[in-house]
Amino acid sequence: MVDSSSFETLIESPVIPVIVLSEVQLAIPLAEVLLDSGLTVIEITLRTEVAMSAIRLISEAFPKAIVGAGTVTTHDQIVLARDSGASFVISPGISKKMCQAANSSYLPFLPGIATPSEILMAREAGFSICKFFPSEGLGGVERLEMFAQIFPDMKFCPTGGISEANLESYLSLASVPVVAGSWIAPEALILAKDWVEIEARAQRALEIASRTGKA
Ligand code: 3PG
C-alpha cells in the first residue's frame, strides 16, 4: 500500500505550474522567477528531451524548490526522475504497474484519474489524492462536486484547462487543495523569456488562491 499523504504534505503551494521546457538554459531563470513569486512546487513535464536535465539543474540550484516530473507514463521514467532529483512524480493516468513502481522508488506519486472506477483503483492502492485530468474536458467543477459526494475521503488536483478565470471556483471546493496548469508559464512565454508576465501570472494566481483561504 502506498501512503500518498506524502504527496499532500509536499504541496506547500496551492498552484503547481506545469512546465514544458525545450531550452535547458531557461530552466534556472524560469525556476527563479517562479520561486520568487512564491510558487515553490514546480512540475516539469517529460515531454521534451531536456526535461530530466532541467529537473536536475533546478533541484541542485534551489534546494528549497520542490520540483517533480510530470507526464510520467512508465516505470523507467519514475526511476530516472528519482535519479535526476525529482521530489515527486505525476502521471496523467493510473495503472497497477505505475503504482508499484512509485512505491518501490519511494517517490510521492500523484496518479491521474478520470472516472469513479479509476478513483476506486487509486483508493485501493492507498492513494488519498489524485490528479483529475483533463479536468475541463470532463466536466470540471461540476464533476468534482459529484465525486465529492461519492468519495468524501478523496482529494483532487484538477489539471487541464485551468486558468485565472476558473481557478477560484476550483480552489473553493473542499476536495481541491491544489490545482496544476500551464497557464502561468506557457511555453511561448518561456521561450520569449517574458519573466515579467510569468511573475505577474504567478502573483495573480496566488492572490486568487488567497481569496479561497488556500494560500
Ligand atoms: C498536464 O500535462 O498536466 C496538462 O497538459 C496541463 O494542462 P493545461 O495545459 O491545460 O494546463
mmCIF file with all atom_site columns, N, CA and C in Angstrom, residues 12-76:
data_model
loop_
_atom_site.group_PDB
_atom_site.id
_atom_site.type_symbol
_atom_site.label_atom_id
_atom_site.label_alt_id
_atom_site.label_comp_id
_atom_site.label_asym_id
_atom_site.label_entity_id
_atom_site.label_seq_id
_atom_site.pdbx_PDB_ins_code
_atom_site.Cartn_x
_atom_site.Cartn_y
_atom_site.Cartn_z
_atom_site.occupancy
_atom_site.B_iso_or_equiv
_atom_site.pdbx_formal_charge
_atom_site.auth_seq_id
_atom_site.auth_comp_id
_atom_site.auth_asym_id
_atom_site.auth_atom_id
_atom_site.pdbx_PDB_model_num
ATOM 1   N N  . GLU A 1 12 ? 3.302  22.644 -0.785  1.00 0.00 ? 12 GLU A N  1
ATOM 2   C CA . GLU A 1 12 ? 3.365  23.865 0.024   1.00 0.00 ? 12 GLU A CA 1
ATOM 3   C C  . GLU A 1 12 ? 2.538  24.980 -0.583  1.00 0.00 ? 12 GLU A C  1
ATOM 4   N N  . SER A 1 13 ? 2.312  24.894 -1.887  1.00 0.00 ? 13 SER A N  1
ATOM 5   C CA . SER A 1 13 ? 1.607  25.979 -2.553  1.00 0.00 ? 13 SER A CA 1
ATOM 6   C C  . SER A 1 13 ? 0.402  25.396 -3.295  1.00 0.00 ? 13 SER A C  1
ATOM 7   N N  . PRO A 1 14 ? -0.729 26.130 -3.349  1.00 0.00 ? 14 PRO A N  1
ATOM 8   C CA . PRO A 1 14 ? -1.968 25.568 -3.899  1.00 0.00 ? 14 PRO A CA 1
ATOM 9   C C  . PRO A 1 14 ? -2.019 25.572 -5.431  1.00 0.00 ? 14 PRO A C  1
ATOM 10  N N  . VAL A 1 15 ? -0.961 26.076 -6.053  1.00 0.00 ? 15 VAL A N  1
ATOM 11  C CA . VAL A 1 15 ? -0.935 26.132 -7.519  1.00 0.00 ? 15 VAL A CA 1
ATOM 12  C C  . VAL A 1 15 ? 0.403  25.564 -8.001  1.00 0.00 ? 15 VAL A C  1
ATOM 13  N N  . ILE A 1 16 ? 0.337  24.563 -8.868  1.00 0.00 ? 16 ILE A N  1
ATOM 14  C CA . ILE A 1 16 ? 1.561  23.966 -9.417  1.00 0.00 ? 16 ILE A CA 1
ATOM 15  C C  . ILE A 1 16 ? 1.676  24.366 -10.890 1.00 0.00 ? 16 ILE A C  1
ATOM 16  N N  . PRO A 1 17 ? 2.700  25.159 -11.242 1.00 0.00 ? 17 PRO A N  1
ATOM 17  C CA . PRO A 1 17 ? 2.888  25.455 -12.660 1.00 0.00 ? 17 PRO A CA 1
ATOM 18  C C  . PRO A 1 17 ? 3.381  24.213 -13.404 1.00 0.00 ? 17 PRO A C  1
ATOM 19  N N  . VAL A 1 18 ? 2.704  23.909 -14.511 1.00 0.00 ? 18 VAL A N  1
ATOM 20  C CA . VAL A 1 18 ? 3.085  22.767 -15.357 1.00 0.00 ? 18 VAL A CA 1
ATOM 21  C C  . VAL A 1 18 ? 3.962  23.314 -16.487 1.00 0.00 ? 18 VAL A C  1
ATOM 22  N N  . ILE A 1 19 ? 5.177  22.807 -16.558 1.00 0.00 ? 19 ILE A N  1
ATOM 23  C CA . ILE A 1 19 ? 6.170  23.392 -17.470 1.00 0.00 ? 19 ILE A CA 1
ATOM 24  C C  . ILE A 1 19 ? 6.526  22.434 -18.616 1.00 0.00 ? 19 ILE A C  1
ATOM 25  N N  . VAL A 1 20 ? 6.482  22.965 -19.835 1.00 0.00 ? 20 VAL A N  1
ATOM 26  C CA . VAL A 1 20 ? 7.030  22.255 -20.999 1.00 0.00 ? 20 VAL A CA 1
ATOM 27  C C  . VAL A 1 20 ? 8.253  23.069 -21.421 1.00 0.00 ? 20 VAL A C  1
ATOM 28  N N  . LEU A 1 21 ? 9.429  22.483 -21.195 1.00 0.00 ? 21 LEU A N  1
ATOM 29  C CA . LEU A 1 21 ? 10.664 23.249 -21.403 1.00 0.00 ? 21 LEU A CA 1
ATOM 30  C C  . LEU A 1 21 ? 11.495 22.618 -22.513 1.00 0.00 ? 21 LEU A C  1
ATOM 31  N N  . SER A 1 22 ? 11.767 23.395 -23.543 1.00 0.00 ? 22 SER A N  1
ATOM 32  C CA . SER A 1 22 ? 12.564 22.829 -24.643 1.00 0.00 ? 22 SER A CA 1
ATOM 33  C C  . SER A 1 22 ? 13.987 23.383 -24.684 1.00 0.00 ? 22 SER A C  1
ATOM 34  N N  . GLU A 1 23 ? 14.247 24.451 -23.926 1.00 0.00 ? 23 GLU A N  1
ATOM 35  C CA . GLU A 1 23 ? 15.596 25.054 -23.904 1.00 0.00 ? 23 GLU A CA 1
ATOM 36  C C  . GLU A 1 23 ? 16.136 24.942 -22.478 1.00 0.00 ? 23 GLU A C  1
ATOM 37  N N  . VAL A 1 24 ? 17.114 24.050 -22.288 1.00 0.00 ? 24 VAL A N  1
ATOM 38  C CA . VAL A 1 24 ? 17.561 23.760 -20.919 1.00 0.00 ? 24 VAL A CA 1
ATOM 39  C C  . VAL A 1 24 ? 18.152 24.996 -20.227 1.00 0.00 ? 24 VAL A C  1
ATOM 40  N N  . GLN A 1 25 ? 18.733 25.916 -21.006 1.00 0.00 ? 25 GLN A N  1
ATOM 41  C CA . GLN A 1 25 ? 19.349 27.100 -20.370 1.00 0.00 ? 25 GLN A CA 1
ATOM 42  C C  . GLN A 1 25 ? 18.299 28.042 -19.768 1.00 0.00 ? 25 GLN A C  1
ATOM 43  N N  . LEU A 1 26 ? 17.022 27.779 -20.065 1.00 0.00 ? 26 LEU A N  1
ATOM 44  C CA . LEU A 1 26 ? 15.971 28.628 -19.478 1.00 0.00 ? 26 LEU A CA 1
ATOM 45  C C  . LEU A 1 26 ? 15.455 28.060 -18.145 1.00 0.00 ? 26 LEU A C  1
ATOM 46  N N  . ALA A 1 27 ? 15.950 26.880 -17.757 1.00 0.00 ? 27 ALA A N  1
ATOM 47  C CA . ALA A 1 27 ? 15.444 26.227 -16.535 1.00 0.00 ? 27 ALA A CA 1
ATOM 48  C C  . ALA A 1 27 ? 15.687 27.086 -15.293 1.00 0.00 ? 27 ALA A C  1
ATOM 49  N N  . ILE A 1 28 ? 16.899 27.586 -15.160 1.00 0.00 ? 28 ILE A N  1
ATOM 50  C CA . ILE A 1 28 ? 17.253 28.325 -13.938 1.00 0.00 ? 28 ILE A CA 1
ATOM 51  C C  . ILE A 1 28 ? 16.511 29.670 -13.848 1.00 0.00 ? 28 ILE A C  1
ATOM 52  N N  . PRO A 1 29 ? 16.557 30.515 -14.919 1.00 0.00 ? 29 PRO A N  1
ATOM 53  C CA . PRO A 1 29 ? 15.805 31.781 -14.796 1.00 0.00 ? 29 PRO A CA 1
ATOM 54  C C  . PRO A 1 29 ? 14.312 31.562 -14.592 1.00 0.00 ? 29 PRO A C  1
ATOM 55  N N  . LEU A 1 30 ? 13.765 30.532 -15.208 1.00 0.00 ? 30 LEU A N  1
ATOM 56  C CA . LEU A 1 30 ? 12.333 30.248 -15.025 1.00 0.00 ? 30 LEU A CA 1
ATOM 57  C C  . LEU A 1 30 ? 12.055 29.857 -13.575 1.00 0.00 ? 30 LEU A C  1
ATOM 58  N N  . ALA A 1 31 ? 12.861 28.927 -13.043 1.00 0.00 ? 31 ALA A N  1
ATOM 59  C CA . ALA A 1 31 ? 12.646 28.485 -11.660 1.00 0.00 ? 31 ALA A CA 1
ATOM 60  C C  . ALA A 1 31 ? 12.790 29.653 -10.703 1.00 0.00 ? 31 ALA A C  1
ATOM 61  N N  . GLU A 1 32 ? 13.752 30.505 -10.983 1.00 0.00 ? 32 GLU A N  1
ATOM 62  C CA . GLU A 1 32 ? 13.998 31.657 -10.109 1.00 0.00 ? 32 GLU A CA 1
ATOM 63  C C  . GLU A 1 32 ? 12.754 32.553 -10.020 1.00 0.00 ? 32 GLU A C  1
ATOM 64  N N  . VAL A 1 33 ? 12.155 32.837 -11.161 1.00 0.00 ? 33 VAL A N  1
ATOM 65  C CA . VAL A 1 33 ? 11.008 33.742 -11.159 1.00 0.00 ? 33 VAL A CA 1
ATOM 66  C C  . VAL A 1 33 ? 9.808  33.073 -10.479 1.00 0.00 ? 33 VAL A C  1
ATOM 67  N N  . LEU A 1 34 ? 9.628  31.781 -10.687 1.00 0.00 ? 34 LEU A N  1
ATOM 68  C CA . LEU A 1 34 ? 8.506  31.080 -10.046 1.00 0.00 ? 34 LEU A CA 1
ATOM 69  C C  . LEU A 1 34 ? 8.699  31.046 -8.523  1.00 0.00 ? 34 LEU A C  1
ATOM 70  N N  . LEU A 1 35 ? 9.913  30.720 -8.099  1.00 0.00 ? 35 LEU A N  1
ATOM 71  C CA . LEU A 1 35 ? 10.191 30.637 -6.659  1.00 0.00 ? 35 LEU A CA 1
ATOM 72  C C  . LEU A 1 35 ? 10.065 32.007 -5.995  1.00 0.00 ? 35 LEU A C  1
ATOM 73  N N  . ASP A 1 36 ? 10.602 33.031 -6.657  1.00 0.00 ? 36 ASP A N  1
ATOM 74  C CA . ASP A 1 36 ? 10.500 34.389 -6.106  1.00 0.00 ? 36 ASP A CA 1
ATOM 75  C C  . ASP A 1 36 ? 9.051  34.838 -5.977  1.00 0.00 ? 36 ASP A C  1
ATOM 76  N N  . SER A 1 37 ? 8.212  34.332 -6.865  1.00 0.00 ? 37 SER A N  1
ATOM 77  C CA . SER A 1 37 ? 6.791  34.706 -6.821  1.00 0.00 ? 37 SER A CA 1
ATOM 78  C C  . SER A 1 37 ? 6.034  33.933 -5.747  1.00 0.00 ? 37 SER A C  1
ATOM 79  N N  . GLY A 1 38 ? 6.659  32.910 -5.180  1.00 0.00 ? 38 GLY A N  1
ATOM 80  C CA . GLY A 1 38 ? 6.000  32.143 -4.120  1.00 0.00 ? 38 GLY A CA 1
ATOM 81  C C  . GLY A 1 38 ? 5.491  30.785 -4.568  1.00 0.00 ? 38 GLY A C  1
ATOM 82  N N  . LEU A 1 39 ? 5.746  30.436 -5.831  1.00 0.00 ? 39 LEU A N  1
ATOM 83  C CA . LEU A 1 39 ? 5.339  29.103 -6.301  1.00 0.00 ? 39 LEU A CA 1
ATOM 84  C C  . LEU A 1 39 ? 6.533  28.158 -6.126  1.00 0.00 ? 39 LEU A C  1
ATOM 85  N N  . THR A 1 40 ? 6.500  27.398 -5.054  1.00 0.00 ? 40 THR A N  1
ATOM 86  C CA . THR A 1 40 ? 7.674  26.595 -4.705  1.00 0.00 ? 40 THR A CA 1
ATOM 87  C C  . THR A 1 40 ? 7.606  25.166 -5.246  1.00 0.00 ? 40 THR A C  1
ATOM 88  N N  . VAL A 1 41 ? 6.416  24.785 -5.736  1.00 0.00 ? 41 VAL A N  1
ATOM 89  C CA . VAL A 1 41 ? 6.259  23.428 -6.286  1.00 0.00 ? 41 VAL A CA 1
ATOM 90  C C  . VAL A 1 41 ? 6.154  23.552 -7.807  1.00 0.00 ? 41 VAL A C  1
ATOM 91  N N  . ILE A 1 42 ? 7.040  22.876 -8.514  1.00 0.00 ? 42 ILE A N  1
ATOM 92  C CA . ILE A 1 42 ? 7.126  23.031 -9.974  1.00 0.00 ? 42 ILE A CA 1
ATOM 93  C C  . ILE A 1 42 ? 7.087  21.651 -10.626 1.00 0.00 ? 42 ILE A C  1
ATOM 94  N N  . GLU A 1 43 ? 6.222  21.520 -11.634 1.00 0.00 ? 43 GLU A N  1
ATOM 95  C CA . GLU A 1 43 ? 6.150  20.248 -12.373 1.00 0.00 ? 43 GLU A CA 1
ATOM 96  C C  . GLU A 1 43 ? 6.793  20.433 -13.748 1.00 0.00 ? 43 GLU A C  1
ATOM 97  N N  . ILE A 1 44 ? 7.833  19.667 -14.015 1.00 0.00 ? 44 ILE A N  1
ATOM 98  C CA . ILE A 1 44 ? 8.468  19.692 -15.339 1.00 0.00 ? 44 ILE A CA 1
ATOM 99  C C  . ILE A 1 44 ? 7.958  18.465 -16.104 1.00 0.00 ? 44 ILE A C  1
ATOM 100 N N  . THR A 1 45 ? 7.254  18.683 -17.189 1.00 0.00 ? 45 THR A N  1
ATOM 101 C CA . THR A 1 45 ? 6.693  17.533 -17.922 1.00 0.00 ? 45 THR A CA 1
ATOM 102 C C  . THR A 1 45 ? 7.796  16.843 -18.723 1.00 0.00 ? 45 THR A C  1
ATOM 103 N N  . LEU A 1 46 ? 7.692  15.519 -18.783 1.00 0.00 ? 46 LEU A N  1
ATOM 104 C CA . LEU A 1 46 ? 8.693  14.744 -19.538 1.00 0.00 ? 46 LEU A CA 1
ATOM 105 C C  . LEU A 1 46 ? 8.292  14.695 -21.011 1.00 0.00 ? 46 LEU A C  1
ATOM 106 N N  . ARG A 1 47 ? 8.022  15.857 -21.564 1.00 0.00 ? 47 ARG A N  1
ATOM 107 C CA . ARG A 1 47 ? 7.600  15.905 -22.975 1.00 0.00 ? 47 ARG A CA 1
ATOM 108 C C  . ARG A 1 47 ? 8.708  16.432 -23.864 1.00 0.00 ? 47 ARG A C  1
ATOM 109 N N  . THR A 1 48 ? 9.827  16.774 -23.259 1.00 0.00 ? 48 THR A N  1
ATOM 110 C CA . THR A 1 48 ? 10.937 17.296 -24.051 1.00 0.00 ? 48 THR A CA 1
ATOM 111 C C  . THR A 1 48 ? 12.208 16.539 -23.664 1.00 0.00 ? 48 THR A C  1
ATOM 112 N N  . GLU A 1 49 ? 13.178 16.593 -24.542 1.00 0.00 ? 49 GLU A N  1
ATOM 113 C CA . GLU A 1 49 ? 14.431 15.863 -24.299 1.00 0.00 ? 49 GLU A CA 1
ATOM 114 C C  . GLU A 1 49 ? 15.199 16.411 -23.108 1.00 0.00 ? 49 GLU A C  1
ATOM 115 N N  . VAL A 1 50 ? 15.008 17.692 -22.808 1.00 0.00 ? 50 VAL A N  1
ATOM 116 C CA . VAL A 1 50 ? 15.816 18.312 -21.747 1.00 0.00 ? 50 VAL A CA 1
ATOM 117 C C  . VAL A 1 50 ? 15.127 18.262 -20.378 1.00 0.00 ? 50 VAL A C  1
ATOM 118 N N  . ALA A 1 51 ? 13.965 17.625 -20.306 1.00 0.00 ? 51 ALA A N  1
ATOM 119 C CA . ALA A 1 51 ? 13.183 17.689 -19.055 1.00 0.00 ? 51 ALA A CA 1
ATOM 120 C C  . ALA A 1 51 ? 13.961 17.151 -17.849 1.00 0.00 ? 51 ALA A C  1
ATOM 121 N N  . MET A 1 52 ? 14.586 15.976 -18.001 1.00 0.00 ? 52 MET A N  1
ATOM 122 C CA . MET A 1 52 ? 15.318 15.389 -16.861 1.00 0.00 ? 52 MET A CA 1
ATOM 123 C C  . MET A 1 52 ? 16.486 16.297 -16.448 1.00 0.00 ? 52 MET A C  1
ATOM 124 N N  . SER A 1 53 ? 17.189 16.863 -17.454 1.00 0.00 ? 53 SER A N  1
ATOM 125 C CA . SER A 1 53 ? 18.302 17.764 -17.122 1.00 0.00 ? 53 SER A CA 1
ATOM 126 C C  . SER A 1 53 ? 17.784 18.993 -16.387 1.00 0.00 ? 53 SER A C  1
ATOM 127 N N  . ALA A 1 54 ? 16.620 19.485 -16.803 1.00 0.00 ? 54 ALA A N  1
ATOM 128 C CA . ALA A 1 54 ? 16.045 20.666 -16.148 1.00 0.00 ? 54 ALA A CA 1
ATOM 129 C C  . ALA A 1 54 ? 15.702 20.344 -14.689 1.00 0.00 ? 54 ALA A C  1
ATOM 130 N N  . ILE A 1 55 ? 15.151 19.166 -14.449 1.00 0.00 ? 55 ILE A N  1
ATOM 131 C CA . ILE A 1 55 ? 14.820 18.761 -13.067 1.00 0.00 ? 55 ILE A CA 1
ATOM 132 C C  . ILE A 1 55 ? 16.100 18.728 -12.228 1.00 0.00 ? 55 ILE A C  1
ATOM 133 N N  . ARG A 1 56 ? 17.145 18.159 -12.806 1.00 0.00 ? 56 ARG A N  1
ATOM 134 C CA . ARG A 1 56 ? 18.413 18.076 -12.058 1.00 0.00 ? 56 ARG A CA 1
ATOM 135 C C  . ARG A 1 56 ? 18.961 19.476 -11.756 1.00 0.00 ? 56 ARG A C  1
ATOM 136 N N  . LEU A 1 57 ? 18.982 20.323 -12.777 1.00 0.00 ? 57 LEU A N  1
ATOM 137 C CA . LEU A 1 57 ? 19.520 21.680 -12.604 1.00 0.00 ? 57 LEU A CA 1
ATOM 138 C C  . LEU A 1 57 ? 18.763 22.450 -11.522 1.00 0.00 ? 57 LEU A C  1
ATOM 139 N N  . ILE A 1 58 ? 17.432 22.400 -11.602 1.00 0.00 ? 58 ILE A N  1
ATOM 140 C CA . ILE A 1 58 ? 16.620 23.182 -10.648 1.00 0.00 ? 58 ILE A CA 1
ATOM 141 C C  . ILE A 1 58 ? 16.772 22.624 -9.238  1.00 0.00 ? 58 ILE A C  1
ATOM 142 N N  . SER A 1 59 ? 16.734 21.283 -9.112  1.00 0.00 ? 59 SER A N  1
ATOM 143 C CA . SER A 1 59 ? 16.795 20.720 -7.752  1.00 0.00 ? 59 SER A CA 1
ATOM 144 C C  . SER A 1 59 ? 18.165 20.974 -7.122  1.00 0.00 ? 59 SER A C  1
ATOM 145 N N  . GLU A 1 60 ? 19.221 21.017 -7.957  1.00 0.00 ? 60 GLU A N  1
ATOM 146 C CA . GLU A 1 60 ? 20.547 21.280 -7.394  1.00 0.00 ? 60 GLU A CA 1
ATOM 147 C C  . GLU A 1 60 ? 20.742 22.767 -7.069  1.00 0.00 ? 60 GLU A C  1
ATOM 148 N N  . ALA A 1 61 ? 20.203 23.639 -7.944  1.00 0.00 ? 61 ALA A N  1
ATOM 149 C CA . ALA A 1 61 ? 20.424 25.084 -7.747  1.00 0.00 ? 61 ALA A CA 1
ATOM 150 C C  . ALA A 1 61 ? 19.540 25.663 -6.639  1.00 0.00 ? 61 ALA A C  1
ATOM 151 N N  . PHE A 1 62 ? 18.355 25.068 -6.449  1.00 0.00 ? 62 PHE A N  1
ATOM 152 C CA . PHE A 1 62 ? 17.395 25.635 -5.492  1.00 0.00 ? 62 PHE A CA 1
ATOM 153 C C  . PHE A 1 62 ? 16.922 24.526 -4.537  1.00 0.00 ? 62 PHE A C  1
ATOM 154 N N  . PRO A 1 63 ? 17.687 24.288 -3.472  1.00 0.00 ? 63 PRO A N  1
ATOM 155 C CA . PRO A 1 63 ? 17.320 23.192 -2.558  1.00 0.00 ? 63 PRO A CA 1
ATOM 156 C C  . PRO A 1 63 ? 15.917 23.358 -1.964  1.00 0.00 ? 63 PRO A C  1
ATOM 157 N N  . LYS A 1 64 ? 15.411 24.591 -1.927  1.00 0.00 ? 64 LYS A N  1
ATOM 158 C CA . LYS A 1 64 ? 14.070 24.778 -1.341  1.00 0.00 ? 64 LYS A CA 1
ATOM 159 C C  . LYS A 1 64 ? 12.953 24.511 -2.345  1.00 0.00 ? 64 LYS A C  1
ATOM 160 N N  . ALA A 1 65 ? 13.307 24.411 -3.625  1.00 0.00 ? 65 ALA A N  1
ATOM 161 C CA . ALA A 1 65 ? 12.287 24.130 -4.646  1.00 0.00 ? 65 ALA A CA 1
ATOM 162 C C  . ALA A 1 65 ? 11.834 22.682 -4.524  1.00 0.00 ? 65 ALA A C  1
ATOM 163 N N  . ILE A 1 66 ? 10.544 22.472 -4.749  1.00 0.00 ? 66 ILE A N  1
ATOM 164 C CA . ILE A 1 66 ? 10.023 21.100 -4.783  1.00 0.00 ? 66 ILE A CA 1
ATOM 165 C C  . ILE A 1 66 ? 9.695  20.836 -6.242  1.00 0.00 ? 66 ILE A C  1
ATOM 166 N N  . VAL A 1 67 ? 10.643 20.242 -6.930  1.00 0.00 ? 67 VAL A N  1
ATOM 167 C CA . VAL A 1 67 ? 10.481 20.055 -8.370  1.00 0.00 ? 67 VAL A CA 1
ATOM 168 C C  . VAL A 1 67 ? 10.221 18.584 -8.677  1.00 0.00 ? 67 VAL A C  1
ATOM 169 N N  . GLY A 1 68 ? 9.196  18.355 -9.491  1.00 0.00 ? 68 GLY A N  1
ATOM 170 C CA . GLY A 1 68 ? 8.826  16.982 -9.806  1.00 0.00 ? 68 GLY A CA 1
ATOM 171 C C  . GLY A 1 68 ? 8.685  16.783 -11.296 1.00 0.00 ? 68 GLY A C  1
ATOM 172 N N  . ALA A 1 69 ? 8.480  15.521 -11.674 1.00 0.00 ? 69 ALA A N  1
ATOM 173 C CA . ALA A 1 69 ? 8.328  15.161 -13.084 1.00 0.00 ? 69 ALA A CA 1
ATOM 174 C C  . ALA A 1 69 ? 6.861  14.908 -13.390 1.00 0.00 ? 69 ALA A C  1
ATOM 175 N N  . GLY A 1 70 ? 6.400  15.484 -14.512 1.00 0.00 ? 70 GLY A N  1
ATOM 176 C CA . GLY A 1 70 ? 5.019  15.248 -14.950 1.00 0.00 ? 70 GLY A CA 1
ATOM 177 C C  . GLY A 1 70 ? 4.989  14.464 -16.251 1.00 0.00 ? 70 GLY A C  1
ATOM 178 N N  . THR A 1 71 ? 3.768  14.099 -16.677 1.00 0.00 ? 71 THR A N  1
ATOM 179 C CA . THR A 1 71 ? 3.580  13.296 -17.888 1.00 0.00 ? 71 THR A CA 1
ATOM 180 C C  . THR A 1 71 ? 4.394  12.001 -17.803 1.00 0.00 ? 71 THR A C  1
ATOM 181 N N  . VAL A 1 72 ? 4.425  11.417 -16.609 1.00 0.00 ? 72 VAL A N  1
ATOM 182 C CA . VAL A 1 72 ? 5.174  10.178 -16.382 1.00 0.00 ? 72 VAL A CA 1
ATOM 183 C C  . VAL A 1 72 ? 4.252  8.998  -16.694 1.00 0.00 ? 72 VAL A C  1
ATOM 184 N N  . THR A 1 73 ? 4.700  8.130  -17.599 1.00 0.00 ? 73 THR A N  1
ATOM 185 C CA . THR A 1 73 ? 3.820  7.023  -18.008 1.00 0.00 ? 73 THR A CA 1
ATOM 186 C C  . THR A 1 73 ? 4.499  5.648  -17.925 1.00 0.00 ? 73 THR A C  1
ATOM 187 N N  . THR A 1 74 ? 5.780  5.591  -17.527 1.00 0.00 ? 74 THR A N  1
ATOM 188 C CA . THR A 1 74 ? 6.443  4.276  -17.452 1.00 0.00 ? 74 THR A CA 1
ATOM 189 C C  . THR A 1 74 ? 7.246  4.145  -16.161 1.00 0.00 ? 74 THR A C  1
ATOM 190 N N  . HIS A 1 75 ? 7.537  2.878  -15.828 1.00 0.00 ? 75 HIS A N  1
ATOM 191 C CA . HIS A 1 75 ? 8.369  2.558  -14.677 1.00 0.00 ? 75 HIS A CA 1
ATOM 192 C C  . HIS A 1 75 ? 9.743  3.217  -14.808 1.00 0.00 ? 75 HIS A C  1
ATOM 193 N N  . ASP A 1 76 ? 10.334 3.104  -16.004 1.00 0.00 ? 76 ASP A N  1
ATOM 194 C CA . ASP A 1 76 ? 11.687 3.635  -16.201 1.00 0.00 ? 76 ASP A CA 1
ATOM 195 C C  . ASP A 1 76 ? 11.735 5.147  -15.975 1.00 0.00 ? 76 ASP A C  1
#
